[in-house]
PDB file of C-alpha atoms and ligand atoms in Angstrom:
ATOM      1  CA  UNK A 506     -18.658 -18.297  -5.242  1.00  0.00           C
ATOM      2  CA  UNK A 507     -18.301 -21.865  -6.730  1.00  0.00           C
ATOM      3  CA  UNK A 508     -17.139 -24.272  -4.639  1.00  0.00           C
ATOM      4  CA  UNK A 509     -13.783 -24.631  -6.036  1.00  0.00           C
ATOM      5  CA  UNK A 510     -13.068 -21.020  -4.860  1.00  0.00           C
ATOM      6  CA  UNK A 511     -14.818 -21.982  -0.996  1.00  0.00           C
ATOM      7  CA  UNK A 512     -11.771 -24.754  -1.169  1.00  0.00           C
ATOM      8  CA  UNK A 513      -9.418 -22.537  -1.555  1.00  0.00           C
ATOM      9  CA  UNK A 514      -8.483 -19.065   0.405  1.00  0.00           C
ATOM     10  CA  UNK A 515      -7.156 -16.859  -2.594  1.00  0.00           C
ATOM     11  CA  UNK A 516      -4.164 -14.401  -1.310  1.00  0.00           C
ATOM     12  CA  UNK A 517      -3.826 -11.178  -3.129  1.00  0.00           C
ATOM     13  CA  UNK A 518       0.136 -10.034  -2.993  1.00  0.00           C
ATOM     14  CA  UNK A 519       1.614  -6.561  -4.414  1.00  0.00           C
ATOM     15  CA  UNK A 520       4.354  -6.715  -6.860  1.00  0.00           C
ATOM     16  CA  UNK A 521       6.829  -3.970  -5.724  1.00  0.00           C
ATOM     17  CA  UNK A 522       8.509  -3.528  -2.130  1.00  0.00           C
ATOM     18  CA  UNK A 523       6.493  -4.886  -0.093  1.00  0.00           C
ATOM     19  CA  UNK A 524       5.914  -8.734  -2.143  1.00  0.00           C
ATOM     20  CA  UNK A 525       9.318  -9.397  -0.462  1.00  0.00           C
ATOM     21  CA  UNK A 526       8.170  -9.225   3.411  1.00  0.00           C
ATOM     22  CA  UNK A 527       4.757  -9.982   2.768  1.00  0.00           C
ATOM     23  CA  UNK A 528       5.556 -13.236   1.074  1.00  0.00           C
ATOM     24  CA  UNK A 529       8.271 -13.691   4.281  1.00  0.00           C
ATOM     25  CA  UNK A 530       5.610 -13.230   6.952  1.00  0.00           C
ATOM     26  CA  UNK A 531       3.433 -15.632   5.254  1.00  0.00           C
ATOM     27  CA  UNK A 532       6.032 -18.584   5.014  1.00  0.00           C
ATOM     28  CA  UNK A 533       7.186 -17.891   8.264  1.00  0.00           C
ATOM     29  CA  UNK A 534       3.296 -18.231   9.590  1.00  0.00           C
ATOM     30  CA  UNK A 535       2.961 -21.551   7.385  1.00  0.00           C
ATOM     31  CA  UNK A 536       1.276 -19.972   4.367  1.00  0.00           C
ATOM     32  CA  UNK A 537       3.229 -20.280   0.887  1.00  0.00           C
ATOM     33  CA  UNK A 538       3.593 -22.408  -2.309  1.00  0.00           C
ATOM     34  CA  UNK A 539       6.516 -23.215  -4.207  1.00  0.00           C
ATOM     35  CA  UNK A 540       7.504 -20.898  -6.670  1.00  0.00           C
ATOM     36  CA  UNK A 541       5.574 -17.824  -5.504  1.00  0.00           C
ATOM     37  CA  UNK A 542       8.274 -14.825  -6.160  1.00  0.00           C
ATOM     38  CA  UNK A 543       8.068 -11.403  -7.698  1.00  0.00           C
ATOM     39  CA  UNK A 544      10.266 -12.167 -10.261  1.00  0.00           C
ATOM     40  CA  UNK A 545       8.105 -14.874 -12.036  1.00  0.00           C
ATOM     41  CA  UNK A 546       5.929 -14.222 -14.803  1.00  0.00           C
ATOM     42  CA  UNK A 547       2.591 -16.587 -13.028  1.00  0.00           C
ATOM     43  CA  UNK A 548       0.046 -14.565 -11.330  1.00  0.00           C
ATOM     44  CA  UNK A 549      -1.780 -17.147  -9.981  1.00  0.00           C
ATOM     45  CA  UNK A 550       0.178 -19.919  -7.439  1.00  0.00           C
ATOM     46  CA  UNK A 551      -1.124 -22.191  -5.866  1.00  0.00           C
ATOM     47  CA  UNK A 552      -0.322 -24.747  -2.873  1.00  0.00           C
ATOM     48  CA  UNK A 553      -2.557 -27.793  -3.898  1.00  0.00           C
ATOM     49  CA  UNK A 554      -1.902 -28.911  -0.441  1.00  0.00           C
ATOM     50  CA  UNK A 555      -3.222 -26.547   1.489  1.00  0.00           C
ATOM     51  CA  UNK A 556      -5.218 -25.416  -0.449  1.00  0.00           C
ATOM     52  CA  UNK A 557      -4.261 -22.257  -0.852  1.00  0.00           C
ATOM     53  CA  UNK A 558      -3.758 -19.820  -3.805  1.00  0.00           C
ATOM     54  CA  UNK A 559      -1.359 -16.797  -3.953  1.00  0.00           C
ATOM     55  CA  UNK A 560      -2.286 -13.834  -7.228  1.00  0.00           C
ATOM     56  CA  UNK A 561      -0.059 -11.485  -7.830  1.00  0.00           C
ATOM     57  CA  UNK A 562      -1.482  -7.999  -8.513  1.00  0.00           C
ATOM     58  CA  UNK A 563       0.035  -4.652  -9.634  1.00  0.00           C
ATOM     59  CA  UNK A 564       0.127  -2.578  -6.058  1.00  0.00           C
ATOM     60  CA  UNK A 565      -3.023   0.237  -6.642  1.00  0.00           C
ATOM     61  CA  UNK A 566      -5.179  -2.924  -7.938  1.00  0.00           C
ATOM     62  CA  UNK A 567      -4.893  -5.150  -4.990  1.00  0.00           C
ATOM     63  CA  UNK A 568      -7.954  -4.045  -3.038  1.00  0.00           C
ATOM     64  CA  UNK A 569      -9.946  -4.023  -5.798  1.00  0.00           C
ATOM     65  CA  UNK A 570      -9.657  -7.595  -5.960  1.00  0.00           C
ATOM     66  CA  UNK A 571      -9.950  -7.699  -2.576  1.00  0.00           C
ATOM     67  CA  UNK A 572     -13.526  -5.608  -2.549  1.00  0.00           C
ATOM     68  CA  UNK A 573     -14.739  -7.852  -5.246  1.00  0.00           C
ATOM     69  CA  UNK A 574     -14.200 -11.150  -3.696  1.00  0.00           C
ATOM     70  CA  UNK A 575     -11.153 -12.227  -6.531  1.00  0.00           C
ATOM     71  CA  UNK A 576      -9.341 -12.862  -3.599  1.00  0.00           C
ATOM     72  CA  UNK A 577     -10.301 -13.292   0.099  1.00  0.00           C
ATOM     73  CA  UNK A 578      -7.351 -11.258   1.596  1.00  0.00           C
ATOM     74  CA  UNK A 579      -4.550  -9.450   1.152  1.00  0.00           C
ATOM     75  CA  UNK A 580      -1.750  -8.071   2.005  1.00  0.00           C
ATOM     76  CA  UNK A 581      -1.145  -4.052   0.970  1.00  0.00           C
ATOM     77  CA  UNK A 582       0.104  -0.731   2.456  1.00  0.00           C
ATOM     78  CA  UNK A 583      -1.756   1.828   4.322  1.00  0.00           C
ATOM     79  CA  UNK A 584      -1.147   4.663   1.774  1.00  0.00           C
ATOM     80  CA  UNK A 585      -2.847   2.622  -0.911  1.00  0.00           C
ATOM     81  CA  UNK A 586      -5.841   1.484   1.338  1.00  0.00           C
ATOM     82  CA  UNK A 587      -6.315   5.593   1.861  1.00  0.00           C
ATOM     83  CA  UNK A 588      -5.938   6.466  -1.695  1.00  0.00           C
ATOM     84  CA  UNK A 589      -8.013   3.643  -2.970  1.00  0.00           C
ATOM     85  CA  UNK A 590     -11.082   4.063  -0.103  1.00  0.00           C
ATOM     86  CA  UNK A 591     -12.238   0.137  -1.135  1.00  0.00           C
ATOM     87  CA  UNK A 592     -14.804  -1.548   0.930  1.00  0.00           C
ATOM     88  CA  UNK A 593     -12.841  -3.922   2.773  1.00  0.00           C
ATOM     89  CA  UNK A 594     -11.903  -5.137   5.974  1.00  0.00           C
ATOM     90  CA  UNK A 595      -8.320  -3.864   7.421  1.00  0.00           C
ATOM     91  CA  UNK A 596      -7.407  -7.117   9.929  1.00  0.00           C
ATOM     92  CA  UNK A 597      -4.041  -6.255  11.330  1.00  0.00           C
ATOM     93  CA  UNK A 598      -1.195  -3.715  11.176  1.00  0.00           C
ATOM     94  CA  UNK A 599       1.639  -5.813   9.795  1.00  0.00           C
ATOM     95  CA  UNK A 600       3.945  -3.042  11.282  1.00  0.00           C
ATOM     96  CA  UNK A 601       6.524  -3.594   8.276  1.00  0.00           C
ATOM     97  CA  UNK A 602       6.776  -1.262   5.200  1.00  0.00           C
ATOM     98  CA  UNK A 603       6.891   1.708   7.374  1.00  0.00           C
ATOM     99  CA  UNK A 604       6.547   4.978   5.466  1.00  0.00           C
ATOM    100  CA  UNK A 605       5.536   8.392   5.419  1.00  0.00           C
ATOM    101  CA  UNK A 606       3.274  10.553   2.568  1.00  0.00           C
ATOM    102  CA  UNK A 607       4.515  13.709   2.867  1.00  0.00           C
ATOM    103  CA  UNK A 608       4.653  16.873   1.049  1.00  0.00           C
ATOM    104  CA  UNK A 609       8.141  18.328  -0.020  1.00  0.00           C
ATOM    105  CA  UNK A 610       9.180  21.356  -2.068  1.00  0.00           C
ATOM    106  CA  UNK A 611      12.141  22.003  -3.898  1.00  0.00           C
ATOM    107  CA  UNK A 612      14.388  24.239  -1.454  1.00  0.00           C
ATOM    108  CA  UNK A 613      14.655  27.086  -3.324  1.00  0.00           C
ATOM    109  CA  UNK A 614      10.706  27.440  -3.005  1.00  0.00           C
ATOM    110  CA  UNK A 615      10.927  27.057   0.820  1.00  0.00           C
ATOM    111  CA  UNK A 616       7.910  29.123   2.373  1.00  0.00           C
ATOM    112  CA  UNK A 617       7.152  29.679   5.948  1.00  0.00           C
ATOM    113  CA  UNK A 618       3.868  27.952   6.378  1.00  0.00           C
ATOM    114  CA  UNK A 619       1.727  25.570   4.518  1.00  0.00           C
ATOM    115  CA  UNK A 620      -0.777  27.928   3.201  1.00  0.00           C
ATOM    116  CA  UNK A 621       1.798  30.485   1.486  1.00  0.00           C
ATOM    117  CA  UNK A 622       1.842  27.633  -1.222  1.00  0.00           C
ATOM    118  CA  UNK A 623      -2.079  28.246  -2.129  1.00  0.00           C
ATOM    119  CA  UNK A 624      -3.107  27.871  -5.560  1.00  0.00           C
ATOM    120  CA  UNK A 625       0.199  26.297  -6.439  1.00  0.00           C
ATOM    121  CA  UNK A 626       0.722  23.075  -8.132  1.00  0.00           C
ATOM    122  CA  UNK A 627       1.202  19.424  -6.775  1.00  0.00           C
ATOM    123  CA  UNK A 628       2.424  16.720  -8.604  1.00  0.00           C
ATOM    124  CA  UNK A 629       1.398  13.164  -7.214  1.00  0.00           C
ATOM    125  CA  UNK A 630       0.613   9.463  -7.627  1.00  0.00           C
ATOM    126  CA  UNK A 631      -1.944   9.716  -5.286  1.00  0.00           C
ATOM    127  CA  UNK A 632      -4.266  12.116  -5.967  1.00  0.00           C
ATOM    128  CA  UNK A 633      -7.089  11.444  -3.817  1.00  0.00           C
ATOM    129  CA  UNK A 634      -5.184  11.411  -0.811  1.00  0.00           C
ATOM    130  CA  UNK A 635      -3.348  14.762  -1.924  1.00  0.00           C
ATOM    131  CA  UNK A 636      -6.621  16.169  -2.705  1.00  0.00           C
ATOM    132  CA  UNK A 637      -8.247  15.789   0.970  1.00  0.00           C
ATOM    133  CA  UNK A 638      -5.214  16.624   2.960  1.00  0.00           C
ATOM    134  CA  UNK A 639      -5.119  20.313   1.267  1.00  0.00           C
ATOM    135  CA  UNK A 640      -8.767  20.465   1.743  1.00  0.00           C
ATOM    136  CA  UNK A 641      -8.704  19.468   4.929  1.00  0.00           C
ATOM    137  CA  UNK A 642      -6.092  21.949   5.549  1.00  0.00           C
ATOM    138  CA  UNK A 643      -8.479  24.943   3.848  1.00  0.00           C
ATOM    139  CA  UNK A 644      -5.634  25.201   0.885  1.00  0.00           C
ATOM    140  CA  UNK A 645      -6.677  25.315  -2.559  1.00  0.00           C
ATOM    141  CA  UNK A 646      -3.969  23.525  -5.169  1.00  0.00           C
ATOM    142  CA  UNK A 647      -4.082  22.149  -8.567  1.00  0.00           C
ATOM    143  CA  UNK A 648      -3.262  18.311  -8.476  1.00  0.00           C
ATOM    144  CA  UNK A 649      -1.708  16.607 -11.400  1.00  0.00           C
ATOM    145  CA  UNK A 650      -1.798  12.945 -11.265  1.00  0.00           C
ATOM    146  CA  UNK A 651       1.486  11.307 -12.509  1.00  0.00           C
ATOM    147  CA  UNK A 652       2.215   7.382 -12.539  1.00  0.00           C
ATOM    148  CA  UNK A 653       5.680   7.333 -10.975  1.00  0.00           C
ATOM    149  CA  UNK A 654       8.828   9.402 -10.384  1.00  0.00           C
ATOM    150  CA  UNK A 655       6.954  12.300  -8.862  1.00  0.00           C
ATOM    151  CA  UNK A 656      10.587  13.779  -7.875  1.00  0.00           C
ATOM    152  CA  UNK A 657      10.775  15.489 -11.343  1.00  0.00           C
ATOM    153  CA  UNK A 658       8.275  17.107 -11.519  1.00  0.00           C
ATOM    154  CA  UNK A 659       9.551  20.290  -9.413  1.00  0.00           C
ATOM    155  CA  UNK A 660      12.975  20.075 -11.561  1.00  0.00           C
ATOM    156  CA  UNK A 661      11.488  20.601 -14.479  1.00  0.00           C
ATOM    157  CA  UNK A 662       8.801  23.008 -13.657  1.00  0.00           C
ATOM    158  CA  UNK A 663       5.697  20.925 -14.420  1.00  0.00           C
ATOM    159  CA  UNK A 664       4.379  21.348 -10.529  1.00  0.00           C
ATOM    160  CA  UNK A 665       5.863  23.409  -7.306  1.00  0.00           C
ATOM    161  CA  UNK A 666       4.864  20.596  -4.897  1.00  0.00           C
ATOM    162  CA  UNK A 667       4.949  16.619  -4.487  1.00  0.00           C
ATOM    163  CA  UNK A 668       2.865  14.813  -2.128  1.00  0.00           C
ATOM    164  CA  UNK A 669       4.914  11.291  -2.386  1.00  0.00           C
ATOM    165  CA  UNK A 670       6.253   8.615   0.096  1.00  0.00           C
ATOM    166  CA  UNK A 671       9.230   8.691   2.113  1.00  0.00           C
ATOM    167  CA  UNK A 672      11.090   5.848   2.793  1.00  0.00           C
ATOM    168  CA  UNK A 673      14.666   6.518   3.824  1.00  0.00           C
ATOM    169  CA  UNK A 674      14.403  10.142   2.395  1.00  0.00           C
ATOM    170  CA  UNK A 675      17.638   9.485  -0.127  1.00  0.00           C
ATOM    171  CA  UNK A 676      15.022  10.127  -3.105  1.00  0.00           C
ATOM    172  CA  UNK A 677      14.425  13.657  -1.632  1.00  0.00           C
ATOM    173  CA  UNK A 678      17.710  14.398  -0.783  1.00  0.00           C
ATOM    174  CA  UNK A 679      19.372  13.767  -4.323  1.00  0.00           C
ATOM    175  CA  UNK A 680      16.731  15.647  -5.651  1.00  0.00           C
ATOM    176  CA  UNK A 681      17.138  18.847  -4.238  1.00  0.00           C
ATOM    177  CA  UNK A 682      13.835  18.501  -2.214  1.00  0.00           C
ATOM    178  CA  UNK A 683      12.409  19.450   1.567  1.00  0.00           C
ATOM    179  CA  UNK A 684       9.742  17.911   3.633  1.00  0.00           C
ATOM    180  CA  UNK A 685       6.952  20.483   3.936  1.00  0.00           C
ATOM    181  CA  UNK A 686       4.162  18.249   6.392  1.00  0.00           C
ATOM    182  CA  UNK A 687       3.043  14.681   6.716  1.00  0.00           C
ATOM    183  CA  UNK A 688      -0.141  13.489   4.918  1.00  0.00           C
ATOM    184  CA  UNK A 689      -0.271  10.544   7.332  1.00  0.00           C
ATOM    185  CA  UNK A 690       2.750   7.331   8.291  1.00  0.00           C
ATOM    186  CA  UNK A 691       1.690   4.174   6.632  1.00  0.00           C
ATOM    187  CA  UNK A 692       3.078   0.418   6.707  1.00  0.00           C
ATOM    188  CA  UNK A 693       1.484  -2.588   5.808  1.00  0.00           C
ATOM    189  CA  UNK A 694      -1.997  -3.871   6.348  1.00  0.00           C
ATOM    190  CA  UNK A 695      -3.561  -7.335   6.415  1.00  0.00           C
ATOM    191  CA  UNK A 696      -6.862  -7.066   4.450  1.00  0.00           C
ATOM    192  CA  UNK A 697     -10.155  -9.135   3.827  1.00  0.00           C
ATOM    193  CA  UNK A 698     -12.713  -8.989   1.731  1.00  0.00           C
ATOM    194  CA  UNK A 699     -16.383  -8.395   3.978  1.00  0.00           C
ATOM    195  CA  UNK A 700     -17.790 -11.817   2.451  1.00  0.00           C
ATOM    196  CA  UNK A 701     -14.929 -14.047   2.784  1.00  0.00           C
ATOM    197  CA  UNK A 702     -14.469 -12.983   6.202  1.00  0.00           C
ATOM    198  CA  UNK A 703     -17.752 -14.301   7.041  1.00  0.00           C
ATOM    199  CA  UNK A 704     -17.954 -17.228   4.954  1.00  0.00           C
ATOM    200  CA  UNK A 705     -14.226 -18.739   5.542  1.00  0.00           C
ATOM    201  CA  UNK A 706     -14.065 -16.937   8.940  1.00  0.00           C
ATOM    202  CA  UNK A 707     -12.433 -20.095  10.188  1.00  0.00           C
ATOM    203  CA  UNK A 708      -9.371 -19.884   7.826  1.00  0.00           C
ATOM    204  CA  UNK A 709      -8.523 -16.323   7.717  1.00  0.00           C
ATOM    205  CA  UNK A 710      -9.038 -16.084  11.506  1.00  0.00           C
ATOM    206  CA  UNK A 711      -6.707 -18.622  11.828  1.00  0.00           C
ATOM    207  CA  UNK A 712      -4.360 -17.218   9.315  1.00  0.00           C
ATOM    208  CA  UNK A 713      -4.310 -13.565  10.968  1.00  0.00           C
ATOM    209  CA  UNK A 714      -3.582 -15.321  14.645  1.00  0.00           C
ATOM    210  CA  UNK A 715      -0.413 -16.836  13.004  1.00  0.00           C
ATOM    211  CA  UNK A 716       0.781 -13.744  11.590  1.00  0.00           C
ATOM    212  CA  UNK A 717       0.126 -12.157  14.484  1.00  0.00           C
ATOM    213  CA  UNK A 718       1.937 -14.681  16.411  1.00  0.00           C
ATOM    214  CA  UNK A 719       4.911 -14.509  14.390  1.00  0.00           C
ATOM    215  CA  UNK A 720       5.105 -10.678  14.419  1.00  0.00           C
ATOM    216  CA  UNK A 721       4.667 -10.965  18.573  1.00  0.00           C
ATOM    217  CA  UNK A 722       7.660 -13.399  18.749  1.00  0.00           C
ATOM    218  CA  UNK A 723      10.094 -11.157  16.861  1.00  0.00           C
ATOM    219  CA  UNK A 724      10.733 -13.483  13.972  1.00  0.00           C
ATOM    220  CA  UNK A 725       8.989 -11.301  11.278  1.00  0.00           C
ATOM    221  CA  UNK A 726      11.846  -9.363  11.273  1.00  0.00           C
TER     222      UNK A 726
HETATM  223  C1  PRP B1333       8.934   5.448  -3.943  1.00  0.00           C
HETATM  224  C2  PRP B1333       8.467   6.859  -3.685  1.00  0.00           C
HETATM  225  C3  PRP B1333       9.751   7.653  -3.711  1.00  0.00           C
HETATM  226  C4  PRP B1333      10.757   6.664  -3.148  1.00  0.00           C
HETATM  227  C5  PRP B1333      11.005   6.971  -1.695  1.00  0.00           C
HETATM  228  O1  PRP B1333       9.095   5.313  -5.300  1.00  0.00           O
HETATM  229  O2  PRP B1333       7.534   7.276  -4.647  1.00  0.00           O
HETATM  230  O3  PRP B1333      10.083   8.019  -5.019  1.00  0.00           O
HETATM  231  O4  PRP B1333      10.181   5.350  -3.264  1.00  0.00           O
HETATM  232  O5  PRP B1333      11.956   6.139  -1.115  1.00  0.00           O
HETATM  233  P1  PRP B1333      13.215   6.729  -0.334  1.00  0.00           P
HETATM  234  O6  PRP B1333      12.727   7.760   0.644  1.00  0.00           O
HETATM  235  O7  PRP B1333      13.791   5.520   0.361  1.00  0.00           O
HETATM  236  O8  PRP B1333      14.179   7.311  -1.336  1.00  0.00           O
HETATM  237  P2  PRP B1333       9.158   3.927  -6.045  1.00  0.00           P
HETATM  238  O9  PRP B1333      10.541   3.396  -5.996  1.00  0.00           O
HETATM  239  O10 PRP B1333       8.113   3.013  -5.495  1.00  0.00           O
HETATM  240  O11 PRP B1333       8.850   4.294  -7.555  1.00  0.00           O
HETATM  241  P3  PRP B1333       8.004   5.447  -8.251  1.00  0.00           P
HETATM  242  O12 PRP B1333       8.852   6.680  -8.205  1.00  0.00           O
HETATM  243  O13 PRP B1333       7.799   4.941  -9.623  1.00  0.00           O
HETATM  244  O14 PRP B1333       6.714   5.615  -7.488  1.00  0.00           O
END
C-alpha cells in the first residue's frame, strides 16, 4: 500500500441495478464526488476533498477487487458474494436490492417435487451457487453456465431448468416460467477488504455508522 492509497479510502461500486441506490445511500451518508454515475465512461472518481475515490467495476468483479485490496470496500449483492466465495469482510446488510435466486421451470415441465427433475439440465449465471444448492439437496444436474438472459434457455431447449434471480417476477411470467424452490433471498451488502479494515479501521468504521444511521432514520429509502 503506498501512501497515496492510505490517503484515500477507494469505494468499489457495481455497474447495473444496484449503482443507482448504492451511490444514493452513500451521498445521503456524506460520501460522493461529483460526477460519479453509471452512465459515464470514468472508472475511477474521485473527491479530492475528502479524500475519497469511487471505481466502478462490472458486478461479478467487484469483490475481487475488494479481496485484493484495489479497493477498501464495497458495495455488492448477496447473490454475488455467494457465487463469488471471496475473502472479505461482509459489514452490514444494506437491506435494499432485495431479491430472490430461485429455480423455475417452464410450466409445461411442472413436476411434483424437486428431485423428479434429476439428471436434468440447468441453465445459469451462477453456477457455483446452482451447483451446491442441488448438491446440497442430493440431486444430480448438469449446469451450463450462460452470461445473461438465462430465461431462454428453457424456450429453446438448450436446458429444462434456470436457477436465476427474481426481482418482481415479470421476467418469469412473460416467459412462460414457474418458481420451483428458493436458492437463498439476497439484497445488498456493505463489504471490506480484511486489511483495510484494520489499517483504515477509523474511516470505514465511521463510514458504515453513517450508512447505518441513514438506513435507521428511514431516509435510504
Ligand atoms: C435479472 C435476472 C432476471 C431479471 C429478474 O436480469 O437475471 O432475468 O433481472 O427481474 P424481474 O423478476 O424483475 O423480472 P438482468 O436484467 O440483470 O439481466 P441478465 O438477464 O442479463 O442477467
Amino acid at each position: 500500500m503506498t501512501s497515496s492509497d492510505m490517503d484515500y479510502l477507494t469505494v468499489a461500486l457495481p455497474k447495473g441495478k444496484l449503482f443507482e441506490p448504492a451511490a444514493r445511500i452513500l451521498a445521503k451518508a456524506g460520501y460522493t464526488a461529483q460526477g460519479l454515475s453509471e452512465n459515464s465512461r470514468k472508472l475511477v472518481i474521485a473527491n479530492e476533498e475528502k479524500r475519497i475515490r469511487f471505481i466502478i467495476t462490472k458486478t461479478g468483479d467487484l469483490p475481487t477487487y475488494v479481496e485484493y485490496g484495489a479497493a477498501d470496500i464495497g458495495i455488492i449483492g448477496k447473490d454475488v458474494l455467494l457465487e463469488e466465495n471471496k475473502d472479505v469482510y461482509e459489514l452490514l446488510d444494506l437491506k435494499f436490492g432485495y431479491c430472490r435466486m430461485m429455480v423455475a421451470v417452464p410450466k409445461e415441465l411442472l413436476k411434483e417435487k424437486l428431485s423428479d427433475y434429476a439428471h436434468m439440465r440447468v441453465a445459469t449465471k451462477y453456477s457455483a451457487t446452482a451447483e451446491r444448492f442441488f448438491h446440497s439437496m442430493g440431486i444430480q444436474v448438469e449446469i451450463i453456465k450462460l452470461n445473461g438472459s438465462i430465461e431462454l434457455a428453457p424456450m429453446v431447449g438448450l436446458a429444462e431448468l434456470i436457477v436465476d434471480l427474481v426481482e418482481t417476477g415479470r421476467t418469469l411470467r412473460e416467459n412462460n416460467l414457474i418458481e420451483v424452490a428458493e436458492v437463498h433471498p439476497a439484497t445488498a451488502r456493505l463489504i471490506a477488504n480484511r486489511v483495510s479494515f484494520k489499517v483504515k479501521f477509523d474511516r470505514i468504521h465511521q463510514l458504515a455508522e453513517e450508512i447505518r444511521a441513514v438506513l435507521e432514520s428511514g431516509a435510504a429509502e
